[in-house]
Coordinates of C-alpha atoms and ligand atoms in Angstrom, one line a residue:
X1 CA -114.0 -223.4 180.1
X2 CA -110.6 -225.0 180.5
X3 CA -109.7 -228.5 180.1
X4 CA -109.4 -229.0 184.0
X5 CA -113.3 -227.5 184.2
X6 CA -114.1 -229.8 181.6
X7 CA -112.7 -233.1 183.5
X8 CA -113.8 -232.0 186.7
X9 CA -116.8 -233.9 188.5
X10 CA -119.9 -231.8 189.5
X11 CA -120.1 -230.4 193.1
X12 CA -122.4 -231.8 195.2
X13 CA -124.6 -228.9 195.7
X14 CA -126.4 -229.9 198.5
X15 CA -122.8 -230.3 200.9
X16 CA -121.4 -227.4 202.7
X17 CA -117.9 -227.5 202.6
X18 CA -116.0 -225.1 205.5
X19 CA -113.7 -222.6 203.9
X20 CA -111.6 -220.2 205.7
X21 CA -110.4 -216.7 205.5
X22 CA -107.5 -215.9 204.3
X23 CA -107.5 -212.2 203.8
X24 CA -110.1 -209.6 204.4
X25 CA -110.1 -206.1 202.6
X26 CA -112.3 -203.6 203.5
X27 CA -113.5 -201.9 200.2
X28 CA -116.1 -199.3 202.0
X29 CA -117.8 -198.8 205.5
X30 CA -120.1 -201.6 204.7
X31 CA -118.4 -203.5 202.3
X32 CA -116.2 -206.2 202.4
X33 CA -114.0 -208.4 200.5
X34 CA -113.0 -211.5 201.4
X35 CA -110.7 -214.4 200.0
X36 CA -111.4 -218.0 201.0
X37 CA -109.7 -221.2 200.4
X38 CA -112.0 -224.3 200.7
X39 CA -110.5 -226.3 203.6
X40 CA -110.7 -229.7 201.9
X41 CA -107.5 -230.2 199.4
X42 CA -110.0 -232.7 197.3
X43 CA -113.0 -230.1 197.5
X44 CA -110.6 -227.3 196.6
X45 CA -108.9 -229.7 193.6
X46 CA -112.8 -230.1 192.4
X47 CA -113.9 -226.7 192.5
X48 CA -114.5 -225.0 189.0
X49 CA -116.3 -221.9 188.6
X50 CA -117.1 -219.4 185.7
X51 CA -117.3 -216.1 185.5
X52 CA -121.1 -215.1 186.8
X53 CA -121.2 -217.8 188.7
X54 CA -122.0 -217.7 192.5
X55 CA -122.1 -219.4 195.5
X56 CA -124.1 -219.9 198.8
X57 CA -122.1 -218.4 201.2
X58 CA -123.0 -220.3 205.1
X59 CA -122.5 -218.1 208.5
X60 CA -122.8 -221.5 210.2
X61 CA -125.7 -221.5 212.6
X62 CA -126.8 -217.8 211.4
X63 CA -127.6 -218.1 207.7
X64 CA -127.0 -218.9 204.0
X65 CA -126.5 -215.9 201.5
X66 CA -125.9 -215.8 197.5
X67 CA -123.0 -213.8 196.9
X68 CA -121.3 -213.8 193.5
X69 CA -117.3 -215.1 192.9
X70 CA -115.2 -212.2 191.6
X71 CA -112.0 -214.1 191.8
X72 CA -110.1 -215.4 188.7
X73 CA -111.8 -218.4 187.3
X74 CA -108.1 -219.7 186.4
X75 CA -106.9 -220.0 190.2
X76 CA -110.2 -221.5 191.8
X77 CA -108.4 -222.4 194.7
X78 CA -108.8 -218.9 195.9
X79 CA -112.4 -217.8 196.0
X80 CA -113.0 -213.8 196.2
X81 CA -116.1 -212.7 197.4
X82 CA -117.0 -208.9 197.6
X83 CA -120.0 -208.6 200.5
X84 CA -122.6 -206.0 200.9
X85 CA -123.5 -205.6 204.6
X86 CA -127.5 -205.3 204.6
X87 CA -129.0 -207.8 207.1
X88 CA -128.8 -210.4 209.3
X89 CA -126.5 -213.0 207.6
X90 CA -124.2 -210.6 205.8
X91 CA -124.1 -208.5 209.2
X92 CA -122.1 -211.6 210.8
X93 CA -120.1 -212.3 207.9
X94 CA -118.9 -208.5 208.1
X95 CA -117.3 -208.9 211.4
X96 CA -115.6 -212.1 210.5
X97 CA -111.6 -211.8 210.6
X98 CA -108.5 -214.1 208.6
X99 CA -108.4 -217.1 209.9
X100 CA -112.6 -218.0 210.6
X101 CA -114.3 -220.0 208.7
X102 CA -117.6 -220.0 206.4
X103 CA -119.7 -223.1 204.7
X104 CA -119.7 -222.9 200.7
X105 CA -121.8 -224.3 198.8
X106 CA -121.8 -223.9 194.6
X107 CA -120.8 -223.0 191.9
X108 CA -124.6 -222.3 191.0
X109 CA -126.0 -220.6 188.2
X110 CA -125.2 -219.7 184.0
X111 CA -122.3 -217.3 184.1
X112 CA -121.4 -214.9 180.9
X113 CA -121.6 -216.1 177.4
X114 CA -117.9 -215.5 177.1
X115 CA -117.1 -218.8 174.3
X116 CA -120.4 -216.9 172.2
X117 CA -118.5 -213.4 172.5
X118 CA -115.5 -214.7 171.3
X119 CA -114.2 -212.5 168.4
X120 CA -116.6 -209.8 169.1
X121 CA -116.5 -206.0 171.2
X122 CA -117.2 -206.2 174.7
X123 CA -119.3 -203.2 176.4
X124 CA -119.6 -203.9 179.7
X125 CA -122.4 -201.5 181.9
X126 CA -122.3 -201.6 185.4
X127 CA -124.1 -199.5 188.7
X128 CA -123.1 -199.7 191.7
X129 CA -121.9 -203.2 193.7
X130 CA -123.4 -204.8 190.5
X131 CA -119.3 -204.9 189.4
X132 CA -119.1 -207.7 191.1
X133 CA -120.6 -210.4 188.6
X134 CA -118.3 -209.2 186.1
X135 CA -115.1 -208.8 187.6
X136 CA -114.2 -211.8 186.7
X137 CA -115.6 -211.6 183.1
X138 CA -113.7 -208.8 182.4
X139 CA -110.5 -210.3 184.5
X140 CA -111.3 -213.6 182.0
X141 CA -111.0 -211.5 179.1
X142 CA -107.8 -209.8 179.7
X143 CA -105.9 -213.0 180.4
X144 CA -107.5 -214.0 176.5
X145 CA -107.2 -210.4 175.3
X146 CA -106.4 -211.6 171.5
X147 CA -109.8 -213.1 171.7
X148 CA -111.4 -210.5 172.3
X149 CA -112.4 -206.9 170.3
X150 CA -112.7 -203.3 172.1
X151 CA -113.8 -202.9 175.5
X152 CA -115.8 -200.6 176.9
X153 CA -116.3 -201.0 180.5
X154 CA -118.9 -197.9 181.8
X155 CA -119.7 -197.5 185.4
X156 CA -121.8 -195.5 188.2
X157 CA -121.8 -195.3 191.4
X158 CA -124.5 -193.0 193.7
X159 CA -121.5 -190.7 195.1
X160 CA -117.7 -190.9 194.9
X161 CA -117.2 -192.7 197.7
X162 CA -119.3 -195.8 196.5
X163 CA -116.4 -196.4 194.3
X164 CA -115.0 -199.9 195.0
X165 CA -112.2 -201.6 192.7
X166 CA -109.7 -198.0 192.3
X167 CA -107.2 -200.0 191.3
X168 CA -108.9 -202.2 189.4
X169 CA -110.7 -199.7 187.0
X170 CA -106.8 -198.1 187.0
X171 CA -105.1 -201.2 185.9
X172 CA -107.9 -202.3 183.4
X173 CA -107.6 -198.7 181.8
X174 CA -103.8 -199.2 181.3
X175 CA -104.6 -202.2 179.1
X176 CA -104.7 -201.3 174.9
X177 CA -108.0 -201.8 173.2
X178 CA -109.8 -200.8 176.4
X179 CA -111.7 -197.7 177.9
X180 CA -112.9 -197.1 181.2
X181 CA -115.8 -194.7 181.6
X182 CA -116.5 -193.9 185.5
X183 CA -119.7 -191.6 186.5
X184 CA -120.9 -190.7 189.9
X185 CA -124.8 -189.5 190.3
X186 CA -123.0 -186.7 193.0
X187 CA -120.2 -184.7 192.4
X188 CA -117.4 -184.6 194.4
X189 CA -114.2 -182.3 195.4
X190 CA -111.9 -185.5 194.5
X191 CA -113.7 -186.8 191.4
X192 CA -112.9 -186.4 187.8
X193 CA -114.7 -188.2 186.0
X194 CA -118.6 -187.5 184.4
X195 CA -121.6 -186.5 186.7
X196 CA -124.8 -188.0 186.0
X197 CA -126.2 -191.5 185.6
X198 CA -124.2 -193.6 183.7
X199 CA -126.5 -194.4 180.5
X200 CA -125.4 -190.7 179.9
X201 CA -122.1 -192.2 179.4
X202 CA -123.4 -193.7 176.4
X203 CA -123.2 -190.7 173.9
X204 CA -119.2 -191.2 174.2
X205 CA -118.9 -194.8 173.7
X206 CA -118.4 -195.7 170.3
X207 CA -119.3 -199.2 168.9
X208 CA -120.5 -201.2 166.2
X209 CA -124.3 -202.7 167.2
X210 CA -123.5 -205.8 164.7
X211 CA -120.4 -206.8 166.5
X212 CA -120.8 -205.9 170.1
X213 CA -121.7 -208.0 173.2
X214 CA -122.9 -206.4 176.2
X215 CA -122.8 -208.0 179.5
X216 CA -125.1 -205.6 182.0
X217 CA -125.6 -205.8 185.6
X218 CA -127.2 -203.9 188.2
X219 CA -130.3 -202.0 189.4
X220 CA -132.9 -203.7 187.1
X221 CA -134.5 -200.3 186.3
X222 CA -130.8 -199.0 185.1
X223 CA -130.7 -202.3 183.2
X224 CA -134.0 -201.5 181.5
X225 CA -133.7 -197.9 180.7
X226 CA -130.1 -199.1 179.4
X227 CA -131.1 -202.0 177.5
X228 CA -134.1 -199.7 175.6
X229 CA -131.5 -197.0 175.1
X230 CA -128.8 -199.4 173.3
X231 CA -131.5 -200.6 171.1
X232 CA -131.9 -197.8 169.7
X233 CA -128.6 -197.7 169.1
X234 CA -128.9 -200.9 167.0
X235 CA -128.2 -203.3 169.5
X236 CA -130.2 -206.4 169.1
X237 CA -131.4 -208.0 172.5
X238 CA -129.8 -211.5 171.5
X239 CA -126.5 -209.9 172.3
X240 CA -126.8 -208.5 175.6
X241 CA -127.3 -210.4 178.8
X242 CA -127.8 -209.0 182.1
X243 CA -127.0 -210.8 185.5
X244 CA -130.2 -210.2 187.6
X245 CA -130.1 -210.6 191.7
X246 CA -133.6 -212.7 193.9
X247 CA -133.9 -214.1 196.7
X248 CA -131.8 -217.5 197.0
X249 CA -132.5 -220.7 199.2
X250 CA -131.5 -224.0 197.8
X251 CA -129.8 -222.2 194.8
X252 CA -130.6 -225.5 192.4
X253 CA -134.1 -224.7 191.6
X254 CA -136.3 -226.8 193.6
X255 CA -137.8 -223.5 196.4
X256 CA -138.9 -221.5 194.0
X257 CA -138.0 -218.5 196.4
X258 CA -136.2 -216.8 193.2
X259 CA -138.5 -216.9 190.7
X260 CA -139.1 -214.4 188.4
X261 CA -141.9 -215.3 185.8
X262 CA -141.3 -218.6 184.1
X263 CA -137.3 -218.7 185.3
X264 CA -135.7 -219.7 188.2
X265 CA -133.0 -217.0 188.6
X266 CA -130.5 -219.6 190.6
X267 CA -130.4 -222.4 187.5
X268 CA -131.8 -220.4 184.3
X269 CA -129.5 -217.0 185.9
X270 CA -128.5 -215.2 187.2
X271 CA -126.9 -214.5 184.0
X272 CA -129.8 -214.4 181.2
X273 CA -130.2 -212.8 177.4
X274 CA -132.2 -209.8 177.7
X275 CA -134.6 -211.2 174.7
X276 CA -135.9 -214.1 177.2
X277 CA -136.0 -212.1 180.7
X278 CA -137.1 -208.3 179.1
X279 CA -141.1 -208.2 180.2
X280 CA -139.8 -209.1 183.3
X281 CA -136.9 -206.9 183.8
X282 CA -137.3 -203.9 186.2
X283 CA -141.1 -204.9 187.3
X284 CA -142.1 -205.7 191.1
X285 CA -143.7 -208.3 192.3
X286 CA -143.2 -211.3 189.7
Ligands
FAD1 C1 -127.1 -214.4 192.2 C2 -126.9 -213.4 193.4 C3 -125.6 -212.8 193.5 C4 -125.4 -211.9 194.6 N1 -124.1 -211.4 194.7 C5 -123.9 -210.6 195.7 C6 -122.6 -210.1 195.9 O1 -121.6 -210.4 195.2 N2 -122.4 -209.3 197.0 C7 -123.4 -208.9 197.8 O2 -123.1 -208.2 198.8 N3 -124.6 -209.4 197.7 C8 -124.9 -210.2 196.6 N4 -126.2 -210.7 196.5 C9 -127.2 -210.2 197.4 C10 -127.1 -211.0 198.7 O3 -127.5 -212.4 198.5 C11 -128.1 -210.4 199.8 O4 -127.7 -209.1 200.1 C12 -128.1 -211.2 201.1 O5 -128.8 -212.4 200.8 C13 -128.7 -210.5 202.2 O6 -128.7 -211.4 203.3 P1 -128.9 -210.8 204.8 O7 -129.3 -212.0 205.7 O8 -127.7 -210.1 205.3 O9 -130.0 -209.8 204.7 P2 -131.5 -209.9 205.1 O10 -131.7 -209.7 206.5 O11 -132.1 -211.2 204.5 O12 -132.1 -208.8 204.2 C14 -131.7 -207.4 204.3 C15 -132.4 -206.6 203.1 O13 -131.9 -207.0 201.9 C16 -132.9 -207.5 201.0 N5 -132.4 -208.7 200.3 C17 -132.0 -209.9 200.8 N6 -131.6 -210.7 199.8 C18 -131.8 -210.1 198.7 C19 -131.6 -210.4 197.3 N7 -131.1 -211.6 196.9 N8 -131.9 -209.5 196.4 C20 -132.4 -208.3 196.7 N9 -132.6 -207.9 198.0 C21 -132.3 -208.8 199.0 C22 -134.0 -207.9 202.0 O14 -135.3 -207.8 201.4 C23 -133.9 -206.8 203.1 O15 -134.5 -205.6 202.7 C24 -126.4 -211.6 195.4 C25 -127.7 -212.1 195.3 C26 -127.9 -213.0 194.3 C27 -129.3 -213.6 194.1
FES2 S1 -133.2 -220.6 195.0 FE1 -134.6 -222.3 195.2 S2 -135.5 -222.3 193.2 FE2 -134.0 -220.8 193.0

């Protein structure tokens, strides 16, 4: 956290505060990007975030939707937000253009233990839009390289064209002490990197169990079958933490809407240690 963060008064979490768009970037058919700025100069002044954090994202008189903050937790006054387009709320989002404006509400949630990884390796494991929570981890960590070890970032998407972030992956692969390890489920005429699911991505990643932290995120059944699979690799489940998705209302825990066994994923997550959350990981209907 920087000093600012640390000075900074809590956001009222109950206030919507109108941002509007400033760009929009379309990253697939049904996926969006867009970058806010918080309307209010004193709002936009207050705002502090950290990595794994998210926010309520309001399509006023339509809905309220959790959507995680991928943007650079050093520049807060910009606020990226990469959008599935699934339902009712995120459909209207979707067709929103620059210069429209959304309700925010946040930060919410425990982001990334990035002060506790300090010193050590980072292997980050990823599938599909479940990048997003730790774009800006990773983005966090380059800006601190020297305070960081090796990182592995692996990644899978379902087909080729899933693939959201090119130049992203591109520009963090360019970086020294870093690997990026891409897989698609389905092969495809333009892709060169592994086929398969990316836990088979595994047996090429080299790291020291003692003095790696893993930060996972994703379909919860990946997350379990990866979790089990580094364990046996000699990872410990105090040092990896996965960022896990439920349904979000008030986003402070007072609903009860995202509960998941004796957690509220919008105030004890979405980011959690895998020791506290694994009998829950991966099962329906808790
Ligand atoms: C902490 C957190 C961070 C998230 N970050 C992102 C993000 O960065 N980008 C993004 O696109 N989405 C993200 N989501 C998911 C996003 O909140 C939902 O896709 C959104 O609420 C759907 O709203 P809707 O009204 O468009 O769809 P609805 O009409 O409400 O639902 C459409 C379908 O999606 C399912 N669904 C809705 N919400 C969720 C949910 N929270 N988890 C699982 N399934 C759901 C519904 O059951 C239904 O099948 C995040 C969710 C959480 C809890
Ligand atoms: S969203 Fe209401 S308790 Fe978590």
């Amino acid at each position: 956290m920087n000093m600012e963060s640390a000075i900074s008064p809590p956001m009222n979490p109950f206030v919507i505060h109108p941002a509007v768009i400033k760009e929009k970037r379309q990253e697939a058919p049904e996926i969006v990007t867009f970058r806010l700025q918080l309307e209010d100069p004193a709002i936009r002044k207050q705002f502090r975030f950290e990595p794994g954090q998210f926010n309520m994202v309001y399509a006023f008189g339509v809905g309220e939707v959790a959507i995680s903050i991928v943007s650079d937790p050093d520049h807060p006054r910009e606020l990226d937000h990469t959008i599935r387009i699934v339902g009712r709320t995120t459909d209207v989002i979707g067709r929103m253009q620059p210069g429209d404006r959304l309700g925010i509400r946040g930060p919410f949630g425990k982001g990334w233990p990035m002060e506790e990884a300090k010193g050590s390796d980072i292997l980050i494991v990823t599938g599909g839009l479940g990048c997003a929570p730790v774009v800006g981890a990773i983005e966090y960590i380059f800006r601190r390289r020297e305070n960081y070890g090796m990182m592995n970032i692996l990644h899978g998407v379902k087909a080729p064209h899933d693939l959201l972030y090119r130049e992203r992956f591109d520009a963090w692969r360019a970086h020294p002490r870093t690997h990026v390890w891409l897989t698609s489920d389905e092969p495809g005429k333009t892709w060169h990197y592994h086929v398969g699911v990316v836990t088979e991505l595994f047996d090429r990643v080299q790291f020291d169990p003692n003095h790696t932290f893993v930060m996972m995120c994703g379909p919860e059944i990946m997350m379990r079958v990866a979790s089990h699979l580094l364990s046996q690799r000699g990872l410990t489940p105090d040092r990896m933490y996965v960022s896990l998705e439920r349904h979000m209302a008030c986003g402070i825990g007072l609903c009860g809407h995202c509960q998941l066994g004796p957690y509220f994923i919008c105030k004890d997550g979405p980011v959690m240690r895998l020791d506290r959350i694994l009998p829950w990981l991966g099962k329906s209907g808790i």
